[in-house]
Short mmCIF file of C-alpha atoms in Angstrom, two decimals:
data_model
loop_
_atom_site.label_atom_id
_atom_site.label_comp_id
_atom_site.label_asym_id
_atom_site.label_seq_id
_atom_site.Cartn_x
_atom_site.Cartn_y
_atom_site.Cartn_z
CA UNK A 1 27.64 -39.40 -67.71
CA UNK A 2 24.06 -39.24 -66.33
CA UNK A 3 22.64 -42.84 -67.60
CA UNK A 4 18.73 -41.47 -67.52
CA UNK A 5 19.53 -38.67 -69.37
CA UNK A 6 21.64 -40.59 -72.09
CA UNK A 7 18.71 -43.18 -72.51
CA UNK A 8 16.35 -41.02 -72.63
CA UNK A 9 18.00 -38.97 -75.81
CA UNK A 10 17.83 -42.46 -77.74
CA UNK A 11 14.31 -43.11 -76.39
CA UNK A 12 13.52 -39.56 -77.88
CA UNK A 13 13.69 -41.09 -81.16
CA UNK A 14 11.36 -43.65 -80.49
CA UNK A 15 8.57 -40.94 -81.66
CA UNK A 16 10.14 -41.12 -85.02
CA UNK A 17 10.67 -45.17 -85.17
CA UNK A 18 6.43 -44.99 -84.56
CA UNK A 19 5.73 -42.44 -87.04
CA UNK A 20 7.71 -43.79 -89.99
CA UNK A 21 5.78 -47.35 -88.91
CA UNK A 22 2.61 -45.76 -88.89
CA UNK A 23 2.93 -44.36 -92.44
CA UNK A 24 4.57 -47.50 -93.83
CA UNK A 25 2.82 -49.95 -92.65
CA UNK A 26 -1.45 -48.84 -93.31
CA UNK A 27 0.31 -47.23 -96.76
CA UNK A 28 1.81 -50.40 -97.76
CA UNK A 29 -1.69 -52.65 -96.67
CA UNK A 30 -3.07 -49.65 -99.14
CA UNK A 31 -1.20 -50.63 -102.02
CA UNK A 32 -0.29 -54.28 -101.02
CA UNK A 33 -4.50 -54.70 -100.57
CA UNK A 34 -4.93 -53.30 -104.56
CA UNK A 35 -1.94 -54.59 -106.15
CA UNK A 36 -3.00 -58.56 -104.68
CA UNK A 37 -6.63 -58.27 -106.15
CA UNK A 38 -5.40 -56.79 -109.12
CA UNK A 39 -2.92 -60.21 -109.30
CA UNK A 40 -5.37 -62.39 -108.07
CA UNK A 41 -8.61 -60.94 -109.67
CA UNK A 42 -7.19 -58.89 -112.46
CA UNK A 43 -6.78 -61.08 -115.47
CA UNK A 44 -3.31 -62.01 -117.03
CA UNK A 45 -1.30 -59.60 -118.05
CA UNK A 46 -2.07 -57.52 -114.59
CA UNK A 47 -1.20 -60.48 -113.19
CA UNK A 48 1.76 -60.95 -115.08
CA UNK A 49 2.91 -57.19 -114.42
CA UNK A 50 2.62 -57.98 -110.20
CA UNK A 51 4.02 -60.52 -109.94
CA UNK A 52 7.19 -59.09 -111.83
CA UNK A 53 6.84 -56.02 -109.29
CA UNK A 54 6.45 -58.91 -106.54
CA UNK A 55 9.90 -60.37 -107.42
CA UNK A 56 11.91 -57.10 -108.29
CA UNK A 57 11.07 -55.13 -105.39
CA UNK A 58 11.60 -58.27 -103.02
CA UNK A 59 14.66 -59.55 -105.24
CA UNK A 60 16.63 -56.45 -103.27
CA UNK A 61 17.63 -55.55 -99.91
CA UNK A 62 15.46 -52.69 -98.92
CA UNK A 63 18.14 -50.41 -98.14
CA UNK A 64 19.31 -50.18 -101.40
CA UNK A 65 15.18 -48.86 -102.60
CA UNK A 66 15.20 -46.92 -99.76
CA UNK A 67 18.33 -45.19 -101.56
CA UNK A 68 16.72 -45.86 -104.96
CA UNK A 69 12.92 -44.72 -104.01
CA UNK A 70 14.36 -42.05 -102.10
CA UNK A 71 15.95 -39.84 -104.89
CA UNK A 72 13.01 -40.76 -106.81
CA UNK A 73 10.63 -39.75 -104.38
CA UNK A 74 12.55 -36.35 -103.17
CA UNK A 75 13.19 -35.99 -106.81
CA UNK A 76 9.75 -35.43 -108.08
CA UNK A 77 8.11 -33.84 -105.15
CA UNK A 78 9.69 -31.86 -102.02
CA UNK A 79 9.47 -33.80 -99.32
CA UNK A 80 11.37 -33.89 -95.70
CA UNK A 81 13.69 -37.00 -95.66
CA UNK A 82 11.17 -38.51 -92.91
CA UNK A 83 8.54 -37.99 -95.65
CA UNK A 84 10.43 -39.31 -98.09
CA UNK A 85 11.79 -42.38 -96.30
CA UNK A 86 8.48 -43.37 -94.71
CA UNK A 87 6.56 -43.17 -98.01
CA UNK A 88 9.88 -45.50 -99.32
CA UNK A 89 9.42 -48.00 -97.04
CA UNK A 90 5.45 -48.43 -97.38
CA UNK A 91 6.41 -49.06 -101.07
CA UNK A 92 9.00 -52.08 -100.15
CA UNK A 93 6.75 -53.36 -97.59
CA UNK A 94 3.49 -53.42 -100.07
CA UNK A 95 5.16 -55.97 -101.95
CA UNK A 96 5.77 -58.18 -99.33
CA UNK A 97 2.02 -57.09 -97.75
CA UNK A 98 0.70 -58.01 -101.37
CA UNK A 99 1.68 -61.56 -101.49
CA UNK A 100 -0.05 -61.67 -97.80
CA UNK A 101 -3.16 -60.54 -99.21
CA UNK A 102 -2.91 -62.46 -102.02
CA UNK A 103 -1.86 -66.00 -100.38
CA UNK A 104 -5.09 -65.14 -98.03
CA UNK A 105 -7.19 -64.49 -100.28
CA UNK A 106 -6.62 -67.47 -102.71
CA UNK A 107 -6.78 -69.70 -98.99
CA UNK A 108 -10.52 -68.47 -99.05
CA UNK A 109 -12.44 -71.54 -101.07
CA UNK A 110 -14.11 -70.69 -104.51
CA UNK A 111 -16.70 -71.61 -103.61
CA UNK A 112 -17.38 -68.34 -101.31
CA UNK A 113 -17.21 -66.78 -104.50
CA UNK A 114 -19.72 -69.08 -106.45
CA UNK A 115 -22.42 -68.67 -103.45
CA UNK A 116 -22.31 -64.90 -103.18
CA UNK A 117 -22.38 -64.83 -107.01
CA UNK A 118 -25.42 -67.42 -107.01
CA UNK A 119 -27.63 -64.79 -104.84
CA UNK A 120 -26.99 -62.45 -107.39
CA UNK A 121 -23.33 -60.04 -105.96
CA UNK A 122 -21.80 -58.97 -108.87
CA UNK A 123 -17.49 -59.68 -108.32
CA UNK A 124 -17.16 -56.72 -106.53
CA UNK A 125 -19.60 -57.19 -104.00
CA UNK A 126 -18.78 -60.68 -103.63
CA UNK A 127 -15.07 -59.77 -103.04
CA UNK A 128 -16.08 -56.89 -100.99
CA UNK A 129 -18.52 -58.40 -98.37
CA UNK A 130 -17.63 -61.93 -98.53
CA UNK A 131 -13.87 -62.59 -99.78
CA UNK A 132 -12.08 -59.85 -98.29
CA UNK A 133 -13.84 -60.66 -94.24
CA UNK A 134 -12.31 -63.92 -94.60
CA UNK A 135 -8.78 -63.28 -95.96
CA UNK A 136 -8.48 -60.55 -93.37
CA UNK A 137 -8.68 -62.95 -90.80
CA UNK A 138 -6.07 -65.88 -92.23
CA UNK A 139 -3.89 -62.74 -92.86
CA UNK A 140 -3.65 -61.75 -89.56
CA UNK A 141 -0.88 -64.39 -88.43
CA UNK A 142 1.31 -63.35 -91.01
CA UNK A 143 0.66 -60.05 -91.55
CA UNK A 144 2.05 -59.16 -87.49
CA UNK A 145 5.43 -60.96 -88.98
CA UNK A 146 5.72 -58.28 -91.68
CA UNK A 147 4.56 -55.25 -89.31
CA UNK A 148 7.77 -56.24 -87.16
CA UNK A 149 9.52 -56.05 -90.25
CA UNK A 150 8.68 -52.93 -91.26
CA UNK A 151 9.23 -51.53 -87.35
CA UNK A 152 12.55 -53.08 -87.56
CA UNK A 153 13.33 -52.00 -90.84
CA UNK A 154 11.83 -48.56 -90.39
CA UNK A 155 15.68 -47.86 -88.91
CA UNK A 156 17.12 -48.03 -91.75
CA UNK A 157 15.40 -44.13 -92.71
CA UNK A 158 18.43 -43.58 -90.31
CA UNK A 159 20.86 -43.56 -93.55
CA UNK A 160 18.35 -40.36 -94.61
CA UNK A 161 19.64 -38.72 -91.61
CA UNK A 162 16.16 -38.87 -89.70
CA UNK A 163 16.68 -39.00 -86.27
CA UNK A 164 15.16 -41.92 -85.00
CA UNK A 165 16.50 -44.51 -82.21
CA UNK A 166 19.38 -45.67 -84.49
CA UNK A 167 20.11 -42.43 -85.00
CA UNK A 168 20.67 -41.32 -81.90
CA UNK A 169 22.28 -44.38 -80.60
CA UNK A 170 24.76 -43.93 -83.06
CA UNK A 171 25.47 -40.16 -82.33
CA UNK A 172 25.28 -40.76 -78.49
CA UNK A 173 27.35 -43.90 -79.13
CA UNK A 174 30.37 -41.68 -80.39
CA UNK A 175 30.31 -38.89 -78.53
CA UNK A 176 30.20 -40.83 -75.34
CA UNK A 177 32.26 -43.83 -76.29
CA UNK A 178 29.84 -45.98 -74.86
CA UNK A 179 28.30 -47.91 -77.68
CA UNK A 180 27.54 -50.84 -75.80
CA UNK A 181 25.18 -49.16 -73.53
CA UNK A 182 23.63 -47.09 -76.72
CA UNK A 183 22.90 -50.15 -78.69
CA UNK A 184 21.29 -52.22 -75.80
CA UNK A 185 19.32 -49.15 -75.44
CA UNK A 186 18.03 -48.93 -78.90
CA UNK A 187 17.65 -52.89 -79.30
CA UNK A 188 15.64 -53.15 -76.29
CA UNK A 189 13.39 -49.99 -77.24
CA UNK A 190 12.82 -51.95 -80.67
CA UNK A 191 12.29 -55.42 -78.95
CA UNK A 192 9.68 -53.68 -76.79
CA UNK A 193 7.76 -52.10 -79.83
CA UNK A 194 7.85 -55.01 -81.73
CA UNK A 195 6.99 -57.49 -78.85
CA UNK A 196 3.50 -54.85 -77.75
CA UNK A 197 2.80 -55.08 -81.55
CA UNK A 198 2.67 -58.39 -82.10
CA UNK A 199 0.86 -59.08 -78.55
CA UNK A 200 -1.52 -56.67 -79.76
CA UNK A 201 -1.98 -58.21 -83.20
CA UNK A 202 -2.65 -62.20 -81.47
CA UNK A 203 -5.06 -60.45 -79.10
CA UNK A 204 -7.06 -59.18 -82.53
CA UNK A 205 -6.95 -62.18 -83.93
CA UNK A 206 -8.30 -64.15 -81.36
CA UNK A 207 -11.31 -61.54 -81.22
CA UNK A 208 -12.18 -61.52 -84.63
CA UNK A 209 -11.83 -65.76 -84.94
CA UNK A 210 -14.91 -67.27 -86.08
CA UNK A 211 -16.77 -69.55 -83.50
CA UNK A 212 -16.60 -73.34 -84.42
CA UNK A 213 -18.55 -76.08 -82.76
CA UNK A 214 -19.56 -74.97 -78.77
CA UNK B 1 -52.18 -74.18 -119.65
CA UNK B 2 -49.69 -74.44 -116.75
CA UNK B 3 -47.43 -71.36 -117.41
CA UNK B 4 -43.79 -72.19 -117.85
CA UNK B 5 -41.08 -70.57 -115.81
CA UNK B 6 -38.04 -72.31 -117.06
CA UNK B 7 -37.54 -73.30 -120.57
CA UNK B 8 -34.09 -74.82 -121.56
CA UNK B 9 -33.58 -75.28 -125.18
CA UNK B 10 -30.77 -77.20 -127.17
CA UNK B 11 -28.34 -76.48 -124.20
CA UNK B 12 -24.88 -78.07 -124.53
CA UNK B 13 -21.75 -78.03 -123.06
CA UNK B 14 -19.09 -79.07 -123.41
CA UNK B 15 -14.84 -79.24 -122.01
CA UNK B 16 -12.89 -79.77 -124.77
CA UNK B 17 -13.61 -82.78 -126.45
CA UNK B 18 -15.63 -83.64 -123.74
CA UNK B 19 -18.98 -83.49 -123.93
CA UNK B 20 -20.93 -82.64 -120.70
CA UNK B 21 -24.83 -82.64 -122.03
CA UNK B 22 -26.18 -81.80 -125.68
CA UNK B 23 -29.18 -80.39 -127.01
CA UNK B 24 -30.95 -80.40 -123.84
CA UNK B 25 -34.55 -79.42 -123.25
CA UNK B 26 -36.64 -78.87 -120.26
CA UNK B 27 -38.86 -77.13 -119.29
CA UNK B 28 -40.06 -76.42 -115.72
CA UNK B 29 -43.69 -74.81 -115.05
CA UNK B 30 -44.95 -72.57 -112.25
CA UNK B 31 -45.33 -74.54 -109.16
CA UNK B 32 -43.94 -77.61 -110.25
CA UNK B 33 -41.10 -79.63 -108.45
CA UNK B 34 -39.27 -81.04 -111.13
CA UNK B 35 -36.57 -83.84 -110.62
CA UNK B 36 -33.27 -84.05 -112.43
CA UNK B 37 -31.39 -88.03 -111.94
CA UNK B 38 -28.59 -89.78 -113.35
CA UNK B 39 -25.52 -91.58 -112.46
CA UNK B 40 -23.16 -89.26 -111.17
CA UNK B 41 -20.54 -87.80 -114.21
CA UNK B 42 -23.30 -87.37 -116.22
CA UNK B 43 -23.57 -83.35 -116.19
CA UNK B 44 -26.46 -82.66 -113.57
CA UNK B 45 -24.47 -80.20 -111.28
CA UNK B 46 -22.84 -78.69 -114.66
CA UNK B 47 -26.60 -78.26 -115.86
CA UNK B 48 -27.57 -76.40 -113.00
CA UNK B 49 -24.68 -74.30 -113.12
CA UNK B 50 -25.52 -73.55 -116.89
CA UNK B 51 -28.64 -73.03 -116.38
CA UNK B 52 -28.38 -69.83 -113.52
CA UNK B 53 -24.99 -68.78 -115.64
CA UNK B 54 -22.52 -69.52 -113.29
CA UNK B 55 -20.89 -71.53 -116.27
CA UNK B 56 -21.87 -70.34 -119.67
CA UNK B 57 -23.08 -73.00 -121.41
CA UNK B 58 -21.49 -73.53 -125.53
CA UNK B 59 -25.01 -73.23 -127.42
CA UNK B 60 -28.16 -73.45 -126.64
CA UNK B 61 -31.04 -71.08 -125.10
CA UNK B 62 -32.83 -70.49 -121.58
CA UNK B 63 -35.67 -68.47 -120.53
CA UNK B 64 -36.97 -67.28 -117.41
CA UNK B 65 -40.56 -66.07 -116.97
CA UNK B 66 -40.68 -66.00 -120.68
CA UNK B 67 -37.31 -63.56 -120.96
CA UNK B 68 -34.45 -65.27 -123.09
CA UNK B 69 -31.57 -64.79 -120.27
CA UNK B 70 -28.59 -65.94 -122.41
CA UNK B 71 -28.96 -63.22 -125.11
CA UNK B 72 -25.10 -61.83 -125.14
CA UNK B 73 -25.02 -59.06 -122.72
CA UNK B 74 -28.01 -59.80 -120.48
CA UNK B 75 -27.37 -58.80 -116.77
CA UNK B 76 -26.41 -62.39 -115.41
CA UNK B 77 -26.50 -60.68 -111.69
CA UNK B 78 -29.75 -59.70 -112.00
CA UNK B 79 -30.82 -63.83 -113.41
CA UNK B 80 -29.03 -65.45 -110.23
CA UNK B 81 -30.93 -62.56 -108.02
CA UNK B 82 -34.16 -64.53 -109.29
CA UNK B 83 -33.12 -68.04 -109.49
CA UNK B 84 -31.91 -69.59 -105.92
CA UNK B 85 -29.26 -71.93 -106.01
CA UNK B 86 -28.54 -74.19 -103.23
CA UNK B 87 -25.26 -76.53 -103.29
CA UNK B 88 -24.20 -80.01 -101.87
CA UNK B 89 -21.58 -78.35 -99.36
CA UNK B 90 -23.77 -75.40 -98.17
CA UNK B 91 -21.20 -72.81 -99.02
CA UNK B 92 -22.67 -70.75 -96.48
CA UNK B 93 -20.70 -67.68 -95.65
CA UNK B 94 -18.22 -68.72 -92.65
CA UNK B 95 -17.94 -65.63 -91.47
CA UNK B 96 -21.16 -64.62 -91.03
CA UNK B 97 -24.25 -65.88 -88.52
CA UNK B 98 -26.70 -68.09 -89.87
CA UNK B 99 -29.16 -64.26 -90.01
CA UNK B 100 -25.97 -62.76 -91.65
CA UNK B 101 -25.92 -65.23 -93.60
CA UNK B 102 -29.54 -64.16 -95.36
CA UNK B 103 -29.58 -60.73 -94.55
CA UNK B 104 -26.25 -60.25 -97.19
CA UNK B 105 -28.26 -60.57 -100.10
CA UNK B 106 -31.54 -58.42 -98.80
CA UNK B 107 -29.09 -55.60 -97.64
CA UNK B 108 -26.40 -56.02 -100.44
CA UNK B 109 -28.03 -57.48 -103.55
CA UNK B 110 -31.81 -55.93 -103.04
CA UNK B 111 -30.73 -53.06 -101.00
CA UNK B 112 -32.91 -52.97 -98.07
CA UNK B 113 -32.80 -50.97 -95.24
CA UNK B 114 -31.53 -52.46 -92.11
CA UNK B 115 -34.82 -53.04 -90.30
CA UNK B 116 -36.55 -54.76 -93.41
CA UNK B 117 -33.97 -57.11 -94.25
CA UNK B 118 -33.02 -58.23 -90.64
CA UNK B 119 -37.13 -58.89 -90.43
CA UNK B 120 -37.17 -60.66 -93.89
CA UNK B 121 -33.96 -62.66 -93.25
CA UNK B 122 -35.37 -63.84 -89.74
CA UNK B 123 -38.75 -64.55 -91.43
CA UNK B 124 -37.00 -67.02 -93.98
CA UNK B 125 -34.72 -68.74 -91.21
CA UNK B 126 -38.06 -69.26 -89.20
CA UNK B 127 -39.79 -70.78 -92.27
CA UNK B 128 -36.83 -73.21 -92.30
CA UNK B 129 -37.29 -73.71 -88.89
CA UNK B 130 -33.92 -72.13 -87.62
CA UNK B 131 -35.35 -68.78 -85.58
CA UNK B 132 -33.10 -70.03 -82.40
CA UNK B 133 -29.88 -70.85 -84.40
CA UNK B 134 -29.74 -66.75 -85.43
CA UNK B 135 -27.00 -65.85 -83.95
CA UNK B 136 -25.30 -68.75 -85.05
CA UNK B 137 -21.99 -69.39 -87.07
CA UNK B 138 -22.05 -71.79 -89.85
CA UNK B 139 -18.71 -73.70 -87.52
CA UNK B 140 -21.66 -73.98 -84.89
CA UNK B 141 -24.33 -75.48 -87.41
CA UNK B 142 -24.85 -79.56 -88.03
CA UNK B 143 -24.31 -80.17 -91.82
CA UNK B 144 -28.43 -80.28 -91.73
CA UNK B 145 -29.19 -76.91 -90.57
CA UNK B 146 -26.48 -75.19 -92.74
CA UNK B 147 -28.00 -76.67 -95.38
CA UNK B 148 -31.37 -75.06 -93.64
CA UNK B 149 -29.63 -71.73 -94.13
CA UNK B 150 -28.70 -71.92 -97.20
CA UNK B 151 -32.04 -72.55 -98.13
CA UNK B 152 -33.10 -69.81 -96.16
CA UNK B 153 -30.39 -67.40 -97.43
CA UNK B 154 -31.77 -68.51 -101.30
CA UNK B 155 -35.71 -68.34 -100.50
CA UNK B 156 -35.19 -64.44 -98.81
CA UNK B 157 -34.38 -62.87 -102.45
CA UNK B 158 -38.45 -64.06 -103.45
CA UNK B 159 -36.21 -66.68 -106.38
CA UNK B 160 -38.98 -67.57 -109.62
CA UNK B 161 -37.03 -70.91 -109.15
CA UNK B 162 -35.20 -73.12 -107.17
CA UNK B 163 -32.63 -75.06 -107.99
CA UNK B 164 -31.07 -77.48 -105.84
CA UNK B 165 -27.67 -79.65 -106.53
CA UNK B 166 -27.86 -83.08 -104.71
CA UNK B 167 -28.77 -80.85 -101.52
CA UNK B 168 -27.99 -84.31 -99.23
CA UNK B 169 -25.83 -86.25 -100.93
CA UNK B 170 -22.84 -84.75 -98.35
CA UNK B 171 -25.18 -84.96 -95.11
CA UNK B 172 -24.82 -87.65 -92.91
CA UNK B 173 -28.36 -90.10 -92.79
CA UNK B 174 -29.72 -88.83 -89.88
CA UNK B 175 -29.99 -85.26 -90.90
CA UNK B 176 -30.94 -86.00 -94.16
CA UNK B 177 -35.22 -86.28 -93.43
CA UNK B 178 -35.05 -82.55 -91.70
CA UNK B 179 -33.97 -81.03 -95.40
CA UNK B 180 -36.04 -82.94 -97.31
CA UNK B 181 -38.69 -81.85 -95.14
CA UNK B 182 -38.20 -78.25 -95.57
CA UNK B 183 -38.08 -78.88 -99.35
CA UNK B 184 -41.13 -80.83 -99.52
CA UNK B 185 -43.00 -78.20 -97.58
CA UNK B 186 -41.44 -75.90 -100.57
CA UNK B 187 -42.86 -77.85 -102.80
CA UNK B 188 -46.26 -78.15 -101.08
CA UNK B 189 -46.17 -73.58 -100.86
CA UNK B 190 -46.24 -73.83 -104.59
CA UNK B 191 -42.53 -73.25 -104.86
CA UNK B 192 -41.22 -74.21 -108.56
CA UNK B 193 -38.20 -76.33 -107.83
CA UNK B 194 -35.73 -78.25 -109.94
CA UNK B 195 -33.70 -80.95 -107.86
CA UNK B 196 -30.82 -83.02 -109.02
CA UNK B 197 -31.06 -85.56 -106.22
CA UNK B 198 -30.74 -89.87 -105.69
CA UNK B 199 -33.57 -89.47 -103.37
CA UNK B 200 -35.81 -91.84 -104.47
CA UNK B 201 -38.23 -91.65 -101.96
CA UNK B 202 -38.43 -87.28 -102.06
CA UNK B 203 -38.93 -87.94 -106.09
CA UNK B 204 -41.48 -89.86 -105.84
CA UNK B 205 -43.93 -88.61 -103.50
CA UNK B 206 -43.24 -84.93 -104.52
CA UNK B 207 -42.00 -84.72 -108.14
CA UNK B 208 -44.21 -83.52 -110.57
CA UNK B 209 -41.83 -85.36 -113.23
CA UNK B 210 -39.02 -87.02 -113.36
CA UNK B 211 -35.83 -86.21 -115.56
CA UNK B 212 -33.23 -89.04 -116.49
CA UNK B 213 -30.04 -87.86 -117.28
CA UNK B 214 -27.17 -90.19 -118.99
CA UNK B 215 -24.36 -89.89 -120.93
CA UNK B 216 -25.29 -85.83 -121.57
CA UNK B 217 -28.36 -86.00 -122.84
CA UNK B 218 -31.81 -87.02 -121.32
CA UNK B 219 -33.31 -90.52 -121.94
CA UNK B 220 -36.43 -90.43 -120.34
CA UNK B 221 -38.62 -88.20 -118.90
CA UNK B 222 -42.46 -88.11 -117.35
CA UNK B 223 -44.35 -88.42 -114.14
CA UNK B 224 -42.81 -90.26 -111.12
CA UNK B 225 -45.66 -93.21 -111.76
CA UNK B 226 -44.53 -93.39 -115.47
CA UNK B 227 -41.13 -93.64 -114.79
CA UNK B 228 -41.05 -96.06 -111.96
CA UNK B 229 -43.88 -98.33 -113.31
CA UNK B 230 -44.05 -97.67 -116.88
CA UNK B 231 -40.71 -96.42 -118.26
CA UNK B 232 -40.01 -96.73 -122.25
CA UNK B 233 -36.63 -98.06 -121.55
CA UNK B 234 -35.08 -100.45 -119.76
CA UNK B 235 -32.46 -98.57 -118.69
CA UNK B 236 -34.85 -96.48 -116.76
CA UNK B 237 -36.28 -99.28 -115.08
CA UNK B 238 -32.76 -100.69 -113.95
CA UNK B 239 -31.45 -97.14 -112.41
CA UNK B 240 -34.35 -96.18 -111.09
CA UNK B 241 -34.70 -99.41 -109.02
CA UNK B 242 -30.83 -99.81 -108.50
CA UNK B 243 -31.19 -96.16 -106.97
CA UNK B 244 -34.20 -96.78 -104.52
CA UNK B 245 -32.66 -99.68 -103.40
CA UNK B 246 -29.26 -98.07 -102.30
CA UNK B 247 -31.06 -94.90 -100.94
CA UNK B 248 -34.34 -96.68 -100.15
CA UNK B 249 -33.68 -98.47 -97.11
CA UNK B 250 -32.96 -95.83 -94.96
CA UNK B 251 -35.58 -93.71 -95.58
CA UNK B 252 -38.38 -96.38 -95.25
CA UNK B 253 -36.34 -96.71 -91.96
CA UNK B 254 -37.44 -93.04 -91.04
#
């Protein structure tokens, strides 16, 4: 067996693994971003109807939506089980990315609100220029913790038959009986993506922090 | 005839069965400084906040440069664009620069252009004395010069009126004199202010009357020599001095 050869099949799925993370992740921030000012700035009963969207879609393990948003998904439109699972996952991880939004954006005091109103912003503009700056920096922190979720989880589009670094490990697992070496392989590849994301992610956060006293 | 800028009519407000004010009337005339006081619990911050809409008040009318503002429907963005507000803690924007921190309103609000509201925002921080702290944060600021900014940030959208809630009652002694000091020169431009403030000493020498609050609804009202010398009630007379005493001292010691 020629060990570069057999880690680099599994590593050729790592192209895959970054793909379905970079359409998960910025589409769930996309919905997760709306749905949490809709909660937090939309009046009751919008509030009422996220927060019951908040608990369902976290209240199961996202393999089973995956499964569940996957017919749906393929069902209405034709799309290529990458498609397909990728969209899936953005929709399991907005939930989680909405109550990020939405626990940073209630951590901004009211009374940014009342000053930008007081010059004369209308709620938009207020939420726009002077809520939303500050919530994106206290979600930061937790925000990296759900993009290695989502990196990690973004395996599971492996059940769809994509063929990502589980994928592969698995194939390359059975027909070379060594699935010690294939798993290692895969782990490490995911422990490296998630470790550069997260180093990248502190190193943005300390850029954008706000200067206190010199 | 001094021409009025602020009239307040019957205003009242109230929480429930709690009554904040009732039926209150002032009015506040171009280039006056006008001084709101009161033992604390007694409504003055909620009065403000009535009176620029950021709380609707339960009855009761305003009008600004003769214009009823609290006819149902009137553009309430466009009332707080022309009445500055500044606040006991600042509430300056954190994450922007002290020039940020004025521009926002001249590029967001007023929609300048870049050039003209990066000029006008650094005129207004120099007329509060603040043209080196620019590039500052508000984390980088003493509690004295945010409140600088702030007045700065409320002055650059050209406000009919001021209004200012206890602007040093959450500033440490020391830095106290250097906002008064922009205010009173305020007051001296011709500025028309209303100040909810204990400072005895500011009310005094710059007030053009003297407002005192209690209870919800105003007892007394008139010139600063009036009230301090000549006041119809006793209950005037005790505040007033009870006030100047516990805030006197360290401003005679300026």
């Amino acid at each position: 067996m020629n060990v570069s050869r057999f880690i680099q099949y599994i590593a050729s799925g790592t192209a895959y693994t970054v793909a379905v993370s970079l359409i998960s992740l910025p589409l769930g921030l996309i919905l997760g971003l709306i749905f949490s000012l809709l909660y937090v700035y939309g009046g009751k009963i919008l509030e009422r109807l996220m927060s019951i969207y908040s608990s369902v879609m976290r209240g199961i393990p996202p393999i089973v939506l995956l499964f569940i948003l996957y017919f749906v998904v393929s069902g209405s439109i034709n799309l290529s089980p990458f498609w397909a699972g990728s969209i899936s996952l953005g929709i399991v991880s907005s939930a989680y990315q909405m109550e990020i939004v939405r626990g940073a954006l209630l951590s901004v005091s009211g009374g940014q609100m009342v000053a930008a109103r007081a010059i004369g912003m209308s709620k938009l503009q207020a939420i726009r220029y002077v809520i939303i700056p500050q919530a994106f920096r206290l979600a930061i922190p937790p925000w990296s913790n759900e993009a290695a979720i989502v990196i990690k989880d973004s395996s599971l589009v492996y059940a769809l038959g994509v063929p990502e670094i589980l994928r592969r490990a698995q194939l390359i697992s059975a027909s070379s009986r060594q699935p010690f070496l294939a798993f290692i392989t895969a782990g490490l590849i995911y422990f490296l993506l998630v470790f550069l994301t997260n180093r990248l992610l502190d190193g943005l956060e300390k850029r954008v922090r706000l200067p206190a006293h010199p | 005839m001094s021409n009025p800028i602020l009239i307040v009519k019957n205003l009242t407000k109230t929480y429930g069965d709690n009554v904040v004010f009732h039926d209150i009337d002032i009015t506040v005339n171009e280039g006056d400084t006008d001084v709101i006081i009161g033992p604390s619990g007694t409504g003055k911050s909620t009065l403000l906040r009535c009176i620029n809409l950021l709380t609707k008040a339960d009855s009761g009318q305003i009008w600004l440069d003769g214009e009823e503002i609290t006819v149902p429907g009137y553009d309430e963005d466009f009332v707080r664009q022309h009445i500055g507000m500044v606040f006991q803690n600042f509430l300056l924007f954190n994450h922007l620069t002290a020039l940020d921190n004025v521009k926002i309103g001249l590029s967001k609000v007023k929609k300048l252009d870049d050039d003209q509201a990066e000029r006008k925002a650094f005129q207004e921080l120099d007329r509060v004395g603040l043209a080196d702290r620019a590039q500052h944060y508000p984390g980088q600021l003493s509690g004295g010069q945010q409140q600088r900014v702030a007045i700065a940030r409320a002055l650059a959208m050209d406000p009919r009126i001021m209004l200012f809630d206890e602007p040093t009652s959450a500033l440490d002694p020391e830095l106290i004199g250097e906002v008064l000091e922009v205010m009173r020169k305020l007051a001296l431009e011709g500025m028309t202010m209303l100040v909810v403030t204990h400072e005895m000493g500011f009310a005094r020498e710059v007030s053009d009357r003297i407002i005192f609050l209690e209870k919800g609804s105003i007892v007394e009202e008139g010139s600063p020599e009036e009230l301090f010398y000549r006041p119809k009630f006793e209950r005037t007379r005790e505040f007033l001095w009870k006030i100047t005493e516990l805030y006197g001292k360290k401003e005679s010691e300026d």
